[in-house]
Amino acid sequence: MTQHPNAWHNALSQLDAVAAKIGLESHIHARLRQPKRSLEVSIPVVMDDGSEQIFTGFRVQHSLDRGPAKGGMRYSPLVNEDEVKALAMWMTWKCAVVSIPYGGAKGGVACDPKALSQSELERLTRRFTTELLPIIGPEKDIPAPDMGTNAQVMAWIMDAYSSHAGFSVRGVVTGKPLSIGGSAGREEATGRGVAITTREMARRAGITLAGASVVIQGYGNVGRAAAQILSKEFSCRIVGVSDARGGFYNPRGLDIAQIGRDMTTHGALPAQIDAERVAGDEFLQLPCDILIPAALENQITTQNAAKICPKMLVEAANGPTTPEADLILRDNDVVVVPDILANAGGVTVSYFEWVQGRDEYFWAADEVNRRLERIMVNACNEVGTIADREKVDLRLAAYISGVGRVAEAIRVRGIYG
Ligand code: GLU
């Protein structure tokens, strides 16, 4: 029987691989194999019909070694402690790879946000925030949007936290609406980072971006922004897009602008697109130059990896490829651009938002994008240089960079007590 891959086991095995490669001291390795802090809470919510329902929520802080913990809040029926632990660990490496002064965290509530009304979602969020009061805060742990949450949810978190503090605490979350201290460019930042990383790593791999065919799995905030920027600014041909209900394929290229307009109206991929419908697993096997998984973890496994052969795979999602599938892709010469580099644009602009809030001085969108560009290009260059020097793939190179920075922080800080 095939076992469903476990994200936490995958994250540990990635850490173990880099620890062996760089000869990481065993005490630092052991520290990094465990989250610093993990809180599970029960969240009682009064539903619209007057009944009371208990939801389970988590916040895991994997590392505080380089600064306050940072990472998103996920609302999804699949949320569980191991998933949140893995996502928190990946945040630690991600912040270190782009060299922003944060540790890693993640939170989540096991719920189906689509099945909840706006007011149920609001009550759930406010109560969840209250349960997390002892561990979150602008100097401690700063949540942001992730799958199933958005700027509105961040506004509720900020409001609930601020009500307890007695004054407005903007820096407790990022990804807020602009009207309460959000940053220009934050909404599309993860997608923009994916596009920049795609461009940099394509150049390195000798792939011409103009006209390159791109398939994107998942058309949420990240997939959609990446599609728009890759097609409009970098002249790529987006040939496939999908959501949880299935995908569309048109080798001549899809009309991304029209799909975007339809999505704004309907909130989902339109039912009718000038394209062939493609089901589930077949979607990832579509012929293309660049494949961008932008949905969930564990999409590329030993079950399908051998049939997935783009020239380059750019991980916009967190953890879309299992370590075993990674080896298969490597054997097939697929250039894999790892999540901890490819999707770091979101948390980078979160950092800008936090900095702007502390300064009470807000930058224009072009300023945000210029700074994002610089950080992403630097990180791509660093990871590429390590890959060449150590003769390793881009994932291991990114881990050498990220884990190396965290280990150095632990070394220099030493142990208290
Ligand atoms: N949820 C996003 C991620 O996985 C953003 C996290 C943040 O901005 O703190 O990277």
Short mmCIF file of C-alpha atoms and ligand atoms in Angstrom, two decimals:
data_model
loop_
_atom_site.label_atom_id
_atom_site.label_comp_id
_atom_site.label_asym_id
_atom_site.label_seq_id
_atom_site.Cartn_x
_atom_site.Cartn_y
_atom_site.Cartn_z
CA MET A 1 0.00 0.00 0.00
CA THR A 2 1.34 3.46 -0.80
CA GLN A 3 1.59 5.77 2.17
CA HIS A 4 0.50 9.36 1.88
CA PRO A 5 3.63 11.47 2.21
CA ASN A 6 3.95 13.42 5.46
CA ALA A 7 5.16 17.01 5.06
CA TRP A 8 6.99 17.01 8.41
CA HIS A 9 8.93 13.86 7.53
CA ASN A 10 9.82 15.45 4.18
CA ALA A 11 11.02 18.62 5.91
CA LEU A 12 13.15 16.60 8.33
CA SER A 13 14.69 14.57 5.56
CA GLN A 14 15.61 17.76 3.66
CA LEU A 15 17.26 19.12 6.82
CA ASP A 16 19.10 15.84 7.39
CA ALA A 17 20.44 15.91 3.83
CA VAL A 18 21.94 19.38 4.21
CA ALA A 19 23.24 18.62 7.72
CA ALA A 20 25.19 15.68 6.27
CA LYS A 21 26.44 17.76 3.36
CA ILE A 22 27.78 20.67 5.44
CA GLY A 23 28.84 18.59 8.45
CA LEU A 24 26.47 20.48 10.77
CA GLU A 25 27.33 20.11 14.46
CA SER A 26 25.06 17.43 15.91
CA HIS A 27 23.74 19.68 18.72
CA ILE A 28 22.66 22.36 16.22
CA HIS A 29 21.15 19.73 13.95
CA ALA A 30 19.20 18.29 16.90
CA ARG A 31 17.91 21.76 17.84
CA LEU A 32 16.73 22.47 14.33
CA ARG A 33 14.92 19.12 14.09
CA GLN A 34 12.43 20.36 16.69
CA PRO A 35 10.24 23.44 16.68
CA LYS A 36 11.08 25.98 19.39
CA ARG A 37 7.46 26.30 20.43
CA SER A 38 4.18 24.74 19.39
CA LEU A 39 0.72 25.68 20.62
CA GLU A 40 -2.50 23.81 19.92
CA VAL A 41 -5.71 25.58 20.85
CA SER A 42 -9.39 24.77 20.84
CA ILE A 43 -11.45 27.57 19.38
CA PRO A 44 -15.11 27.70 20.38
CA VAL A 45 -17.22 29.57 17.83
CA VAL A 46 -20.90 30.47 17.90
CA MET A 47 -22.22 29.60 14.45
CA ASP A 48 -24.87 31.62 12.63
CA ASP A 49 -27.57 29.11 13.63
CA GLY A 50 -26.78 29.61 17.33
CA SER A 51 -24.97 26.29 17.80
CA GLU A 52 -21.42 26.16 19.14
CA GLN A 53 -18.63 24.48 17.22
CA ILE A 54 -15.09 23.78 18.39
CA PHE A 55 -12.27 24.19 15.88
CA THR A 56 -8.66 23.18 16.38
CA GLY A 57 -5.93 25.70 15.69
CA PHE A 58 -2.14 25.60 15.75
CA ARG A 59 0.73 28.05 15.82
CA VAL A 60 4.22 26.60 15.55
CA GLN A 61 7.37 28.71 15.92
CA HIS A 62 10.17 26.68 14.47
CA SER A 63 13.02 29.09 15.10
CA LEU A 64 13.57 32.47 16.76
CA ASP A 65 17.32 32.43 16.22
CA ARG A 66 17.53 35.19 13.59
CA GLY A 67 14.62 37.37 14.77
CA PRO A 68 10.89 37.22 15.50
CA ALA A 69 9.03 34.24 14.11
CA LYS A 70 7.26 34.91 10.80
CA GLY A 71 4.81 33.00 8.68
CA GLY A 72 1.28 32.65 7.42
CA MET A 73 -2.01 31.43 8.82
CA ARG A 74 -3.68 28.67 6.86
CA TYR A 75 -7.40 27.85 6.98
CA SER A 76 -8.01 24.48 5.37
CA PRO A 77 -9.67 21.17 6.23
CA LEU A 78 -6.27 19.48 5.77
CA VAL A 79 -4.49 21.51 8.47
CA ASN A 80 -2.84 19.30 11.10
CA GLU A 81 0.08 19.65 13.49
CA ASP A 82 2.64 17.91 11.25
CA GLU A 83 1.73 20.08 8.28
CA VAL A 84 2.03 23.27 10.34
CA LYS A 85 5.38 22.10 11.80
CA ALA A 86 6.75 21.48 8.30
CA LEU A 87 5.50 24.82 6.99
CA ALA A 88 7.05 26.58 10.01
CA MET A 89 10.43 24.94 9.41
CA TRP A 90 10.31 25.90 5.73
CA MET A 91 9.62 29.52 6.78
CA THR A 92 12.83 29.50 8.85
CA TRP A 93 14.92 28.50 5.83
CA LYS A 94 13.00 30.82 3.49
CA CYS A 95 13.64 33.93 5.62
CA ALA A 96 17.30 32.96 5.90
CA VAL A 97 17.74 32.32 2.15
CA VAL A 98 16.60 35.87 1.34
CA SER A 99 18.44 37.14 4.42
CA ILE A 100 15.57 38.92 6.15
CA PRO A 101 15.83 39.10 9.96
CA TYR A 102 13.14 36.63 10.95
CA GLY A 103 12.75 33.12 12.27
CA GLY A 104 10.04 30.82 10.96
CA ALA A 105 6.49 30.10 12.08
CA LYS A 106 3.19 28.93 10.69
CA GLY A 107 -0.34 28.66 11.98
CA GLY A 108 -3.54 27.14 10.87
CA VAL A 109 -7.08 26.18 11.70
CA ALA A 110 -8.62 22.93 10.54
CA CYS A 111 -11.75 24.30 8.89
CA ASP A 112 -13.29 24.77 5.47
CA PRO A 113 -13.36 28.55 5.04
CA LYS A 114 -15.63 28.24 1.98
CA ALA A 115 -18.28 26.58 4.13
CA LEU A 116 -18.25 29.39 6.72
CA SER A 117 -20.12 32.69 6.48
CA GLN A 118 -18.15 35.96 6.73
CA SER A 119 -19.33 36.51 10.29
CA GLU A 120 -18.44 32.94 11.32
CA LEU A 121 -15.00 33.44 9.78
CA GLU A 122 -14.64 36.70 11.66
CA ARG A 123 -15.62 35.18 15.03
CA LEU A 124 -13.31 32.22 14.42
CA THR A 125 -10.41 34.55 13.59
CA ARG A 126 -10.95 36.85 16.56
CA ARG A 127 -11.17 33.96 19.01
CA PHE A 128 -8.14 32.20 17.45
CA THR A 129 -6.17 35.46 17.83
CA THR A 130 -7.20 35.70 21.46
CA GLU A 131 -6.00 32.14 22.09
CA LEU A 132 -2.63 33.04 20.54
CA LEU A 133 -2.16 36.31 22.50
CA PRO A 134 0.61 34.92 24.73
CA ILE A 135 2.85 34.06 21.80
CA ILE A 136 2.18 36.51 18.94
CA GLY A 137 3.20 40.18 18.68
CA PRO A 138 5.27 42.52 16.50
CA GLU A 139 8.50 41.56 18.27
CA LYS A 140 7.56 37.92 18.83
CA ASP A 141 5.67 36.28 16.01
CA ILE A 142 3.98 37.97 13.06
CA PRO A 143 1.27 36.13 11.10
CA ALA A 144 0.43 36.79 7.43
CA PRO A 145 -1.98 35.38 4.84
CA ASP A 146 -1.61 31.85 3.52
CA MET A 147 -4.00 29.39 1.88
CA GLY A 148 -7.62 30.16 2.85
CA THR A 149 -6.83 33.51 4.51
CA ASN A 150 -6.46 37.03 3.12
CA ALA A 151 -6.05 40.71 3.96
CA GLN A 152 -9.48 40.83 5.65
CA VAL A 153 -8.52 37.99 8.00
CA MET A 154 -5.31 39.90 8.85
CA ALA A 155 -7.39 43.02 9.62
CA TRP A 156 -9.49 40.99 12.10
CA ILE A 157 -6.34 39.60 13.73
CA MET A 158 -4.91 43.10 14.04
CA ASP A 159 -8.16 44.46 15.44
CA ALA A 160 -8.56 41.66 18.02
CA TYR A 161 -4.93 41.97 19.12
CA SER A 162 -5.16 45.78 19.28
CA SER A 163 -8.38 45.63 21.33
CA HIS A 164 -6.49 43.68 24.00
CA ALA A 165 -3.48 46.02 23.85
CA GLY A 166 -5.62 49.15 24.03
CA PHE A 167 -4.06 50.78 20.99
CA SER A 168 -3.49 49.98 17.32
CA VAL A 169 -0.71 47.44 16.88
CA ARG A 170 -0.08 47.41 13.16
CA GLY A 171 3.07 45.31 13.29
CA VAL A 172 1.32 42.23 14.69
CA VAL A 173 0.40 41.04 11.17
CA THR A 174 1.48 41.65 7.59
CA GLY A 175 -0.57 41.30 4.45
CA LYS A 176 -3.04 43.83 5.89
CA PRO A 177 -5.32 46.00 3.75
CA LEU A 178 -3.62 49.22 2.57
CA SER A 179 -6.07 51.33 4.60
CA ILE A 180 -4.61 50.09 7.90
CA GLY A 181 -0.91 49.99 7.08
CA GLY A 182 -0.55 47.30 4.44
CA SER A 183 2.21 47.59 1.85
CA ALA A 184 1.84 48.38 -1.80
CA GLY A 185 2.73 45.29 -3.81
CA ARG A 186 2.18 42.78 -0.95
CA GLU A 187 -0.80 41.04 -2.57
CA GLU A 188 1.12 40.07 -5.73
CA ALA A 189 4.53 39.78 -4.01
CA THR A 190 4.75 35.99 -3.83
CA GLY A 191 3.77 35.70 -7.50
CA ARG A 192 6.21 38.47 -8.45
CA GLY A 193 8.98 36.69 -6.56
CA VAL A 194 8.11 33.45 -8.39
CA ALA A 195 8.32 35.29 -11.73
CA ILE A 196 11.66 36.92 -10.89
CA THR A 197 13.11 33.59 -9.71
CA THR A 198 11.83 31.89 -12.85
CA ARG A 199 13.54 34.52 -15.00
CA GLU A 200 16.85 34.33 -13.11
CA MET A 201 17.02 30.56 -12.97
CA ALA A 202 15.86 30.16 -16.59
CA ARG A 203 18.73 32.36 -17.69
CA ARG A 204 21.12 30.26 -15.64
CA ALA A 205 19.74 27.06 -17.21
CA GLY A 206 19.88 28.50 -20.74
CA ILE A 207 16.10 28.56 -21.19
CA THR A 208 14.74 31.47 -23.25
CA LEU A 209 11.87 32.98 -21.33
CA ALA A 210 10.15 34.92 -24.13
CA GLY A 211 7.68 32.47 -25.65
CA ALA A 212 8.47 29.68 -23.15
CA SER A 213 5.43 27.51 -22.40
CA VAL A 214 4.32 27.57 -18.76
CA VAL A 215 1.87 25.34 -16.86
CA ILE A 216 0.58 26.54 -13.49
CA GLN A 217 -1.09 24.20 -11.01
CA GLY A 218 -3.32 26.18 -8.63
CA TYR A 219 -4.80 29.55 -9.46
CA GLY A 220 -5.08 31.24 -6.10
CA ASN A 221 -3.32 34.46 -5.15
CA VAL A 222 0.15 33.13 -6.02
CA GLY A 223 -0.57 31.23 -9.24
CA ARG A 224 -2.65 34.04 -10.62
CA ALA A 225 -0.11 36.82 -9.95
CA ALA A 226 2.72 34.66 -11.32
CA ALA A 227 0.71 33.97 -14.51
CA GLN A 228 -0.02 37.65 -15.01
CA ILE A 229 3.56 38.82 -14.52
CA LEU A 230 5.13 35.98 -16.52
CA SER A 231 2.80 36.57 -19.46
CA LYS A 232 2.58 40.37 -19.40
CA GLU A 233 6.06 41.40 -18.30
CA PHE A 234 8.22 38.43 -19.38
CA SER A 235 6.31 37.36 -22.54
CA CYS A 236 5.82 33.74 -21.49
CA ARG A 237 3.04 31.65 -23.01
CA ILE A 238 0.82 30.30 -20.23
CA VAL A 239 -0.52 27.06 -21.74
CA GLY A 240 -2.11 25.42 -18.69
CA VAL A 241 -3.88 26.57 -15.52
CA SER A 242 -5.84 24.57 -12.97
CA ASP A 243 -7.72 24.78 -9.70
CA ALA A 244 -9.05 22.12 -7.35
CA ARG A 245 -11.76 21.17 -9.90
CA GLY A 246 -9.38 20.44 -12.79
CA GLY A 247 -7.34 22.18 -15.45
CA PHE A 248 -7.32 23.80 -18.87
CA TYR A 249 -4.72 23.40 -21.62
CA ASN A 250 -4.21 25.35 -24.82
CA PRO A 251 -0.79 24.93 -26.50
CA ARG A 252 -1.29 28.25 -28.33
CA GLY A 253 -1.51 30.05 -24.98
CA LEU A 254 -4.39 31.04 -22.71
CA ASP A 255 -5.90 34.52 -22.48
CA ILE A 256 -4.63 35.30 -18.97
CA ALA A 257 -6.10 38.80 -18.87
CA GLN A 258 -9.59 37.46 -19.68
CA ILE A 259 -9.26 34.61 -17.16
CA GLY A 260 -8.24 37.20 -14.54
CA ARG A 261 -11.32 39.33 -15.29
CA ASP A 262 -13.60 36.28 -15.09
CA MET A 263 -12.05 35.22 -11.80
CA THR A 264 -12.65 38.64 -10.30
CA THR A 265 -16.33 38.24 -11.18
CA HIS A 266 -16.80 34.56 -10.22
CA GLY A 267 -14.09 34.01 -7.59
CA ALA A 268 -12.92 30.83 -9.32
CA LEU A 269 -11.56 29.71 -12.68
CA PRO A 270 -14.34 30.15 -15.26
CA ALA A 271 -16.19 27.01 -16.35
CA GLN A 272 -15.62 27.80 -20.03
CA ILE A 273 -12.19 28.67 -21.44
CA ASP A 274 -10.97 28.34 -25.03
CA ALA A 275 -8.95 25.29 -24.06
CA GLU A 276 -9.00 21.54 -23.59
CA ARG A 277 -10.12 20.31 -20.14
CA VAL A 278 -7.50 18.22 -18.35
CA ALA A 279 -8.15 16.16 -15.25
CA GLY A 280 -6.17 15.86 -12.01
CA ASP A 281 -2.86 14.05 -12.27
CA GLU A 282 -2.62 14.37 -16.06
CA PHE A 283 -2.37 18.10 -15.63
CA LEU A 284 1.15 17.99 -14.17
CA GLN A 285 2.24 15.84 -17.10
CA LEU A 286 1.31 18.40 -19.75
CA PRO A 287 4.20 19.21 -22.11
CA CYS A 288 5.80 22.55 -21.19
CA ASP A 289 9.10 24.32 -20.64
CA ILE A 290 8.28 25.51 -17.13
CA LEU A 291 5.96 23.85 -14.62
CA ILE A 292 4.85 25.88 -11.60
CA PRO A 293 3.06 23.97 -8.84
CA ALA A 294 1.28 26.72 -6.89
CA ALA A 295 -1.17 24.66 -4.84
CA LEU A 296 -0.50 22.23 -2.01
CA GLU A 297 2.28 20.06 -0.59
CA ASN A 298 3.02 16.56 -1.91
CA GLN A 299 1.77 17.00 -5.46
CA ILE A 300 4.85 15.46 -7.10
CA THR A 301 5.55 12.08 -5.59
CA THR A 302 7.09 8.75 -6.62
CA GLN A 303 3.70 7.98 -8.18
CA ASN A 304 3.95 10.63 -10.90
CA ALA A 305 7.47 12.13 -10.89
CA ALA A 306 8.80 9.99 -13.74
CA LYS A 307 6.06 11.34 -16.03
CA ILE A 308 6.71 14.99 -15.18
CA CYS A 309 9.36 16.38 -17.53
CA PRO A 310 9.41 20.14 -17.93
CA LYS A 311 12.81 21.76 -18.46
CA MET A 312 12.34 23.62 -15.20
CA LEU A 313 10.02 23.22 -12.21
CA VAL A 314 9.51 26.28 -10.03
CA GLU A 315 7.98 25.57 -6.62
CA ALA A 316 5.55 28.39 -5.93
CA ALA A 317 3.77 26.20 -3.35
CA ASN A 318 5.45 25.12 -0.14
CA GLY A 319 6.65 21.52 -0.26
CA PRO A 320 5.04 20.41 -3.55
CA THR A 321 7.77 17.82 -4.26
CA THR A 322 8.59 14.91 -1.94
CA PRO A 323 12.30 14.15 -1.36
CA GLU A 324 11.96 10.83 -3.23
CA ALA A 325 10.32 12.53 -6.21
CA ASP A 326 13.07 15.14 -6.14
CA LEU A 327 15.63 12.41 -6.91
CA ILE A 328 13.59 11.17 -9.87
CA LEU A 329 13.32 14.70 -11.29
CA ARG A 330 17.05 15.19 -10.85
CA ASP A 331 17.80 11.96 -12.71
CA ASN A 332 15.57 13.24 -15.52
CA ASP A 333 17.50 16.55 -15.70
CA VAL A 334 14.58 18.69 -14.55
CA VAL A 335 15.93 21.89 -12.98
CA VAL A 336 14.01 22.25 -9.72
CA VAL A 337 13.87 25.75 -8.24
CA PRO A 338 13.05 25.10 -4.57
CA ASP A 339 10.15 26.62 -2.65
CA ILE A 340 12.32 28.26 0.01
CA LEU A 341 13.79 30.44 -2.73
CA ALA A 342 11.02 30.59 -5.35
CA ASN A 343 8.18 31.69 -3.09
CA ALA A 344 10.16 33.93 -0.73
CA GLY A 345 8.84 37.12 -2.38
CA GLY A 346 5.73 37.15 -0.18
CA VAL A 347 7.54 37.13 3.13
CA THR A 348 10.07 39.61 1.75
CA VAL A 349 7.36 42.19 1.11
CA SER A 350 5.84 41.25 4.48
CA TYR A 351 9.17 42.32 5.93
CA PHE A 352 8.92 45.60 3.99
CA GLU A 353 5.41 46.10 5.37
CA TRP A 354 6.65 45.58 8.94
CA VAL A 355 9.57 47.97 8.38
CA GLN A 356 7.32 50.65 6.82
CA GLY A 357 4.91 50.32 9.78
CA ARG A 358 7.73 50.81 12.29
CA ASP A 359 8.90 53.91 10.40
CA GLU A 360 5.34 55.22 9.84
CA TYR A 361 6.54 55.95 6.32
CA PHE A 362 5.11 54.11 3.34
CA TRP A 363 6.77 53.44 0.00
CA ALA A 364 5.27 53.61 -3.49
CA ALA A 365 4.71 50.35 -5.39
CA ASP A 366 7.71 50.87 -7.68
CA GLU A 367 9.96 51.30 -4.63
CA VAL A 368 8.63 48.06 -3.11
CA ASN A 369 9.10 46.18 -6.39
CA ARG A 370 12.59 47.55 -6.93
CA ARG A 371 13.68 46.39 -3.47
CA LEU A 372 11.98 43.01 -3.94
CA GLU A 373 13.74 42.58 -7.26
CA ARG A 374 17.11 43.28 -5.64
CA ILE A 375 16.61 40.81 -2.78
CA MET A 376 15.33 38.04 -5.06
CA VAL A 377 18.10 38.50 -7.64
CA ASN A 378 20.76 38.47 -4.89
CA ALA A 379 19.32 35.30 -3.37
CA CYS A 380 19.16 33.63 -6.81
CA ASN A 381 22.79 34.56 -7.47
CA GLU A 382 23.91 33.26 -4.09
CA VAL A 383 22.07 29.97 -4.50
CA GLY A 384 23.35 29.59 -8.07
CA THR A 385 26.93 30.24 -6.97
CA ILE A 386 26.68 27.64 -4.19
CA ALA A 387 25.18 25.12 -6.63
CA ASP A 388 28.11 25.62 -9.02
CA ARG A 389 30.76 25.62 -6.32
CA GLU A 390 29.46 22.57 -4.43
CA LYS A 391 28.20 20.77 -7.54
CA VAL A 392 24.76 20.28 -6.00
CA ASP A 393 21.21 20.93 -7.19
CA LEU A 394 19.44 24.19 -6.44
CA ARG A 395 17.47 22.75 -3.50
CA LEU A 396 20.57 21.60 -1.67
CA ALA A 397 22.27 24.88 -2.53
CA ALA A 398 19.36 26.89 -1.08
CA TYR A 399 19.44 24.71 2.05
CA ILE A 400 23.19 25.23 2.39
CA SER A 401 22.56 28.98 2.29
CA GLY A 402 19.49 29.04 4.58
CA VAL A 403 20.45 26.42 7.14
CA GLY A 404 24.00 27.81 7.17
CA ARG A 405 22.74 31.27 8.19
CA VAL A 406 20.51 29.89 10.94
CA ALA A 407 23.30 27.65 12.25
CA GLU A 408 25.65 30.61 12.35
CA ALA A 409 23.12 32.60 14.40
CA ILE A 410 22.82 29.71 16.87
CA ARG A 411 26.59 29.39 17.11
CA VAL A 412 27.20 33.05 17.79
CA ARG A 413 24.35 33.37 20.30
CA GLY A 414 25.38 30.26 22.25
CA ILE A 415 23.22 28.67 24.94
CA TYR A 416 21.63 30.61 27.79
CA GLY A 417 21.78 29.04 31.22
N1 GLU B 1 2.33 32.48 3.69
C1 GLU B 1 3.42 33.02 2.93
C2 GLU B 1 4.55 32.01 2.81
O1 GLU B 1 4.34 30.83 2.92
C3 GLU B 1 3.88 34.37 3.46
C4 GLU B 1 4.36 34.39 4.88
C5 GLU B 1 4.60 35.80 5.42
O2 GLU B 1 4.49 36.76 4.69
O3 GLU B 1 4.89 35.88 6.62
O4 GLU B 1 5.66 32.33 2.52
#
